[in-house]
mmCIF file of C-alpha atoms in Angstrom:
data_model
loop_
_atom_site.group_PDB
_atom_site.id
_atom_site.type_symbol
_atom_site.label_atom_id
_atom_site.label_comp_id
_atom_site.label_asym_id
_atom_site.label_seq_id
_atom_site.Cartn_x
_atom_site.Cartn_y
_atom_site.Cartn_z
ATOM 1 C CA MET Y 1 29.677 -21.439 19.435
ATOM 2 C CA PRO Y 2 26.068 -21.392 17.662
ATOM 3 C CA TRP Y 3 23.579 -23.958 17.038
ATOM 4 C CA VAL Y 4 20.774 -23.802 13.805
ATOM 5 C CA SER Y 5 17.795 -25.569 14.245
ATOM 6 C CA LEU Y 6 16.935 -27.829 10.736
ATOM 7 C CA SER Y 7 13.504 -29.830 10.062
ATOM 8 C CA LYS Y 8 16.089 -31.911 7.733
ATOM 9 C CA ARG Y 9 19.599 -32.809 7.726
ATOM 10 C CA LEU Y 10 22.546 -30.597 5.433
ATOM 11 C CA ARG Y 11 23.744 -32.326 2.588
ATOM 12 C CA LEU Y 12 26.496 -31.132 0.831
ATOM 13 C CA PRO Y 13 27.049 -31.331 -3.010
ATOM 14 C CA GLY Y 14 29.031 -34.113 -4.422
ATOM 15 C CA SER Y 15 29.814 -35.702 0.177
ATOM 16 C CA SER Y 16 29.670 -38.874 0.602
ATOM 17 C CA ARG Y 17 27.673 -40.515 4.094
ATOM 18 C CA THR Y 18 30.595 -40.931 5.493
ATOM 19 C CA SER Y 19 32.430 -37.664 6.264
ATOM 20 C CA GLN Y 20 28.964 -35.962 5.639
ATOM 21 C CA ALA Y 21 29.533 -34.531 9.027
ATOM 22 C CA GLN Y 22 32.635 -33.380 9.355
ATOM 23 C CA ASP Y 23 32.704 -32.029 5.279
ATOM 24 C CA LEU Y 24 30.158 -29.815 8.091
ATOM 25 C CA HIS Y 25 31.803 -29.057 11.067
ATOM 26 C CA GLN Y 26 34.965 -27.232 8.210
ATOM 27 C CA GLN Y 27 32.288 -25.539 5.677
ATOM 28 C CA LEU Y 28 31.564 -21.574 6.898
ATOM 29 C CA TRP Y 29 27.719 -20.960 7.234
ATOM 30 C CA ARG Y 30 25.851 -17.586 6.475
ATOM 31 C CA ILE Y 31 22.250 -17.755 7.944
ATOM 32 C CA HIS Y 32 20.433 -14.875 6.079
ATOM 33 C CA LYS Y 33 16.548 -13.990 7.028
ATOM 34 C CA ASP Y 34 13.995 -15.566 4.408
ATOM 35 C CA GLU Y 35 12.044 -12.692 3.108
ATOM 36 C CA PHE Y 36 9.428 -14.441 1.741
ATOM 37 C CA MET Y 37 8.823 -16.649 4.594
ATOM 38 C CA GLY Y 38 8.043 -12.759 6.851
ATOM 39 C CA SER Y 39 5.690 -11.756 3.975
ATOM 40 C CA ILE Y 40 4.062 -15.301 4.266
ATOM 41 C CA ALA Y 41 3.709 -14.829 7.947
ATOM 42 C CA ILE Y 42 2.589 -10.857 7.576
ATOM 43 C CA MET Y 43 0.246 -12.109 5.020
ATOM 44 C CA ARG Y 44 -1.258 -14.707 7.652
ATOM 45 C CA TYR Y 45 -1.207 -12.837 10.454
ATOM 46 C CA ASN Y 46 -3.923 -9.999 8.427
ATOM 47 C CA LEU Y 47 -5.517 -13.312 7.600
ATOM 48 C CA ILE Y 48 -6.326 -14.012 11.205
ATOM 49 C CA GLN Y 49 -6.743 -10.679 11.256
ATOM 50 C CA LEU Y 50 -9.700 -10.585 9.185
ATOM 51 C CA PHE Y 51 -11.292 -13.220 10.582
ATOM 52 C CA LEU Y 52 -11.604 -12.127 15.162
ATOM 53 C CA GLN Y 53 -15.107 -11.412 15.968
ATOM 54 C CA ASN Y 54 -14.528 -7.878 16.604
ATOM 55 C CA GLU Y 55 -16.505 -5.066 15.179
ATOM 56 C CA GLN Y 56 -13.134 -3.541 13.152
ATOM 57 C CA SER Y 57 -12.558 -7.279 11.502
ATOM 58 C CA SER Y 58 -16.095 -7.513 11.204
ATOM 59 C CA HIS Y 59 -15.967 -4.221 9.184
ATOM 60 C CA LEU Y 60 -13.411 -5.827 6.675
ATOM 61 C CA ARG Y 61 -14.869 -8.985 5.872
ATOM 62 C CA LYS Y 62 -17.263 -7.235 5.088
ATOM 63 C CA MET Y 63 -15.590 -5.403 2.557
ATOM 64 C CA ILE Y 64 -13.528 -7.451 1.625
ATOM 65 C CA VAL Y 65 -15.300 -11.005 2.084
ATOM 66 C CA ASP Y 66 -18.615 -9.731 0.773
ATOM 67 C CA LEU Y 67 -17.618 -7.083 -1.531
ATOM 68 C CA GLU Y 68 -19.666 -4.560 0.530
ATOM 69 C CA VAL Y 69 -20.066 -1.162 -1.407
ATOM 70 C CA PRO Y 70 -17.462 1.544 0.089
ATOM 71 C CA ARG Y 71 -19.515 4.372 1.855
ATOM 72 C CA PHE Y 72 -19.329 7.513 1.174
ATOM 73 C CA ASP Y 73 -20.183 10.808 3.211
ATOM 74 C CA SER Y 74 -23.183 12.607 1.731
ATOM 75 C CA GLY Y 75 -23.391 15.403 4.503
ATOM 76 C CA CYS Y 76 -20.234 17.079 4.984
ATOM 77 C CA GLN Y 77 -19.813 20.830 4.048
ATOM 78 C CA PHE Y 78 -18.649 21.072 0.995
ATOM 79 C CA SER Y 79 -18.321 25.102 1.444
ATOM 80 C CA GLN Y 80 -15.842 24.992 4.696
ATOM 81 C CA ASP Y 81 -13.586 22.218 3.307
ATOM 82 C CA PRO Y 82 -11.154 23.732 1.104
ATOM 83 C CA ALA Y 83 -10.049 20.255 -0.346
ATOM 84 C CA ILE Y 84 -13.321 20.562 -2.147
ATOM 85 C CA SER Y 85 -12.511 24.487 -2.797
ATOM 86 C CA TYR Y 86 -9.105 23.449 -4.236
ATOM 87 C CA ILE Y 87 -11.112 21.166 -6.752
ATOM 88 C CA TRP Y 88 -13.573 22.840 -8.667
ATOM 89 C CA SER Y 89 -11.212 25.822 -8.633
ATOM 90 C CA GLU Y 90 -8.765 23.990 -10.022
ATOM 91 C CA LYS Y 91 -9.050 24.663 -14.275
ATOM 92 C CA ASN Y 92 -6.712 21.749 -15.161
ATOM 93 C CA LEU Y 93 -9.462 18.783 -14.170
ATOM 94 C CA ASN Y 94 -11.831 18.117 -16.463
ATOM 95 C CA ASP Y 95 -15.179 17.352 -14.798
ATOM 96 C CA ASP Y 96 -14.908 12.320 -14.657
ATOM 97 C CA GLN Y 97 -11.744 13.824 -12.934
ATOM 98 C CA ARG Y 98 -13.376 16.569 -10.339
ATOM 99 C CA ARG Y 99 -16.037 13.658 -9.959
ATOM 100 C CA ALA Y 100 -13.857 10.828 -9.182
ATOM 101 C CA ILE Y 101 -11.221 13.237 -6.722
ATOM 102 C CA LEU Y 102 -14.905 13.945 -4.694
ATOM 103 C CA LYS Y 103 -15.200 10.749 -3.937
ATOM 104 C CA ILE Y 104 -11.838 10.171 -2.386
ATOM 105 C CA LEU Y 105 -12.443 13.203 -0.492
ATOM 106 C CA THR Y 106 -15.909 11.480 0.894
ATOM 107 C CA ALA Y 107 -15.090 8.377 1.100
ATOM 108 C CA LYS Y 108 -15.289 6.715 4.439
ATOM 109 C CA ASP Y 109 -14.117 3.619 3.499
ATOM 110 C CA TYR Y 110 -11.232 3.159 -0.102
ATOM 111 C CA ALA Y 111 -11.930 4.799 -3.746
ATOM 112 C CA LEU Y 112 -10.677 3.238 -6.429
ATOM 113 C CA ILE Y 113 -9.761 5.447 -9.416
ATOM 114 C CA LEU Y 114 -9.378 2.451 -11.995
ATOM 115 C CA GLY Y 115 -9.383 3.663 -16.296
ATOM 116 C CA MET Y 116 -7.844 2.409 -19.198
ATOM 117 C CA PRO Y 117 -3.799 4.091 -19.949
ATOM 118 C CA GLY Y 118 -4.226 7.206 -21.290
ATOM 119 C CA THR Y 119 -7.343 8.191 -19.056
ATOM 120 C CA GLY Y 120 -5.391 11.159 -16.394
ATOM 121 C CA LYS Y 121 -5.560 8.185 -13.502
ATOM 122 C CA THR Y 122 -1.816 9.742 -12.838
ATOM 123 C CA SER Y 123 -3.363 13.367 -13.060
ATOM 124 C CA THR Y 124 -6.658 13.312 -11.682
ATOM 125 C CA MET Y 125 -4.271 11.725 -8.079
ATOM 126 C CA VAL Y 126 -1.915 14.331 -8.319
ATOM 127 C CA TYR Y 127 -4.278 16.644 -7.626
ATOM 128 C CA ALA Y 128 -6.294 14.386 -5.589
ATOM 129 C CA VAL Y 129 -2.935 13.805 -3.723
ATOM 130 C CA LYS Y 130 -2.837 17.165 -2.785
ATOM 131 C CA ALA Y 131 -5.919 17.493 -1.627
ATOM 132 C CA LEU Y 132 -5.629 15.075 1.117
ATOM 133 C CA LEU Y 133 -2.412 16.861 2.468
ATOM 134 C CA MET Y 134 -4.462 20.066 2.794
ATOM 135 C CA ARG Y 135 -6.625 18.128 4.822
ATOM 136 C CA GLY Y 136 -3.776 16.233 6.806
ATOM 137 C CA SER Y 137 -4.495 12.786 5.954
ATOM 138 C CA SER Y 138 -3.023 10.288 5.550
ATOM 139 C CA ILE Y 139 -2.858 8.738 2.047
ATOM 140 C CA LEU Y 140 -1.903 4.879 0.716
ATOM 141 C CA LEU Y 141 -0.975 4.648 -3.317
ATOM 142 C CA THR Y 142 -1.211 1.155 -4.549
ATOM 143 C CA SER Y 143 -0.776 -0.381 -8.440
ATOM 144 C CA TYR Y 144 0.241 -2.912 -10.434
ATOM 145 C CA THR Y 145 3.308 -1.778 -10.950
ATOM 146 C CA ASN Y 146 5.995 0.461 -9.639
ATOM 147 C CA SER Y 147 6.263 2.668 -12.099
ATOM 148 C CA ALA Y 148 2.624 3.869 -11.715
ATOM 149 C CA VAL Y 149 3.442 5.180 -8.566
ATOM 150 C CA ASP Y 150 7.173 6.919 -9.717
ATOM 151 C CA ASN Y 151 5.059 8.258 -12.100
ATOM 152 C CA LEU Y 152 2.383 9.734 -10.375
ATOM 153 C CA LEU Y 153 5.646 10.688 -7.183
ATOM 154 C CA LEU Y 154 7.374 12.668 -10.065
ATOM 155 C CA LYS Y 155 4.475 14.341 -11.325
ATOM 156 C CA LEU Y 156 3.736 15.387 -7.175
ATOM 157 C CA LYS Y 157 7.769 16.789 -6.482
ATOM 158 C CA ALA Y 158 7.055 18.843 -10.433
ATOM 159 C CA GLN Y 159 4.585 20.379 -8.310
ATOM 160 C CA VAL Y 160 6.050 20.951 -5.364
ATOM 161 C CA SER Y 161 7.469 24.388 -6.068
ATOM 162 C CA ILE Y 162 3.721 25.761 -7.125
ATOM 163 C CA LEU Y 163 2.536 24.303 -3.706
ATOM 164 C CA ASP Y 164 1.592 25.787 -0.680
ATOM 165 C CA ALA Y 165 4.238 25.889 1.606
ATOM 166 C CA SER Y 166 2.592 23.653 4.422
ATOM 167 C CA ILE Y 167 2.271 20.619 1.511
ATOM 168 C CA ARG Y 168 5.012 21.341 0.065
ATOM 169 C CA ASN Y 169 7.224 20.315 3.375
ATOM 170 C CA LEU Y 170 5.075 17.219 3.905
ATOM 171 C CA LEU Y 171 6.046 15.769 0.547
ATOM 172 C CA LEU Y 172 9.722 16.019 0.994
#
């Protein structure tokens, strides 16, 4: 019979002190992993990593704690980058969307897309994701709501038929 060590005594509701041990032994117990505690452990680990004394942690501290402005590559070869050529040639983008995507493509650290509802953030991100996939980049999309990420993925899926075959394979 397996044993589990607990920090507090178990007590069944309605059980008397005299029959408590007997009542506990007669119960069938199931142990579930507590996802909340697991996520707290991950957050604690990430915080520890943030304050380690190495170059990567120092850079992360500057961005997250000191709010250092993200860096962008201003010297890249625009004419030789198919992702940037794609963005310049895309007729469905307005100037603000095009500038936002170019910032994403030249980001060394991170890029944030912020805007009021209905300003075209999701559409902009669809084109940004396609451009990043052309480069073979890794992409992390986050949002305050799951529905925003779902909407983006649905728009990407709707355009899969018109995407280049190599990009289509990355999305599927």
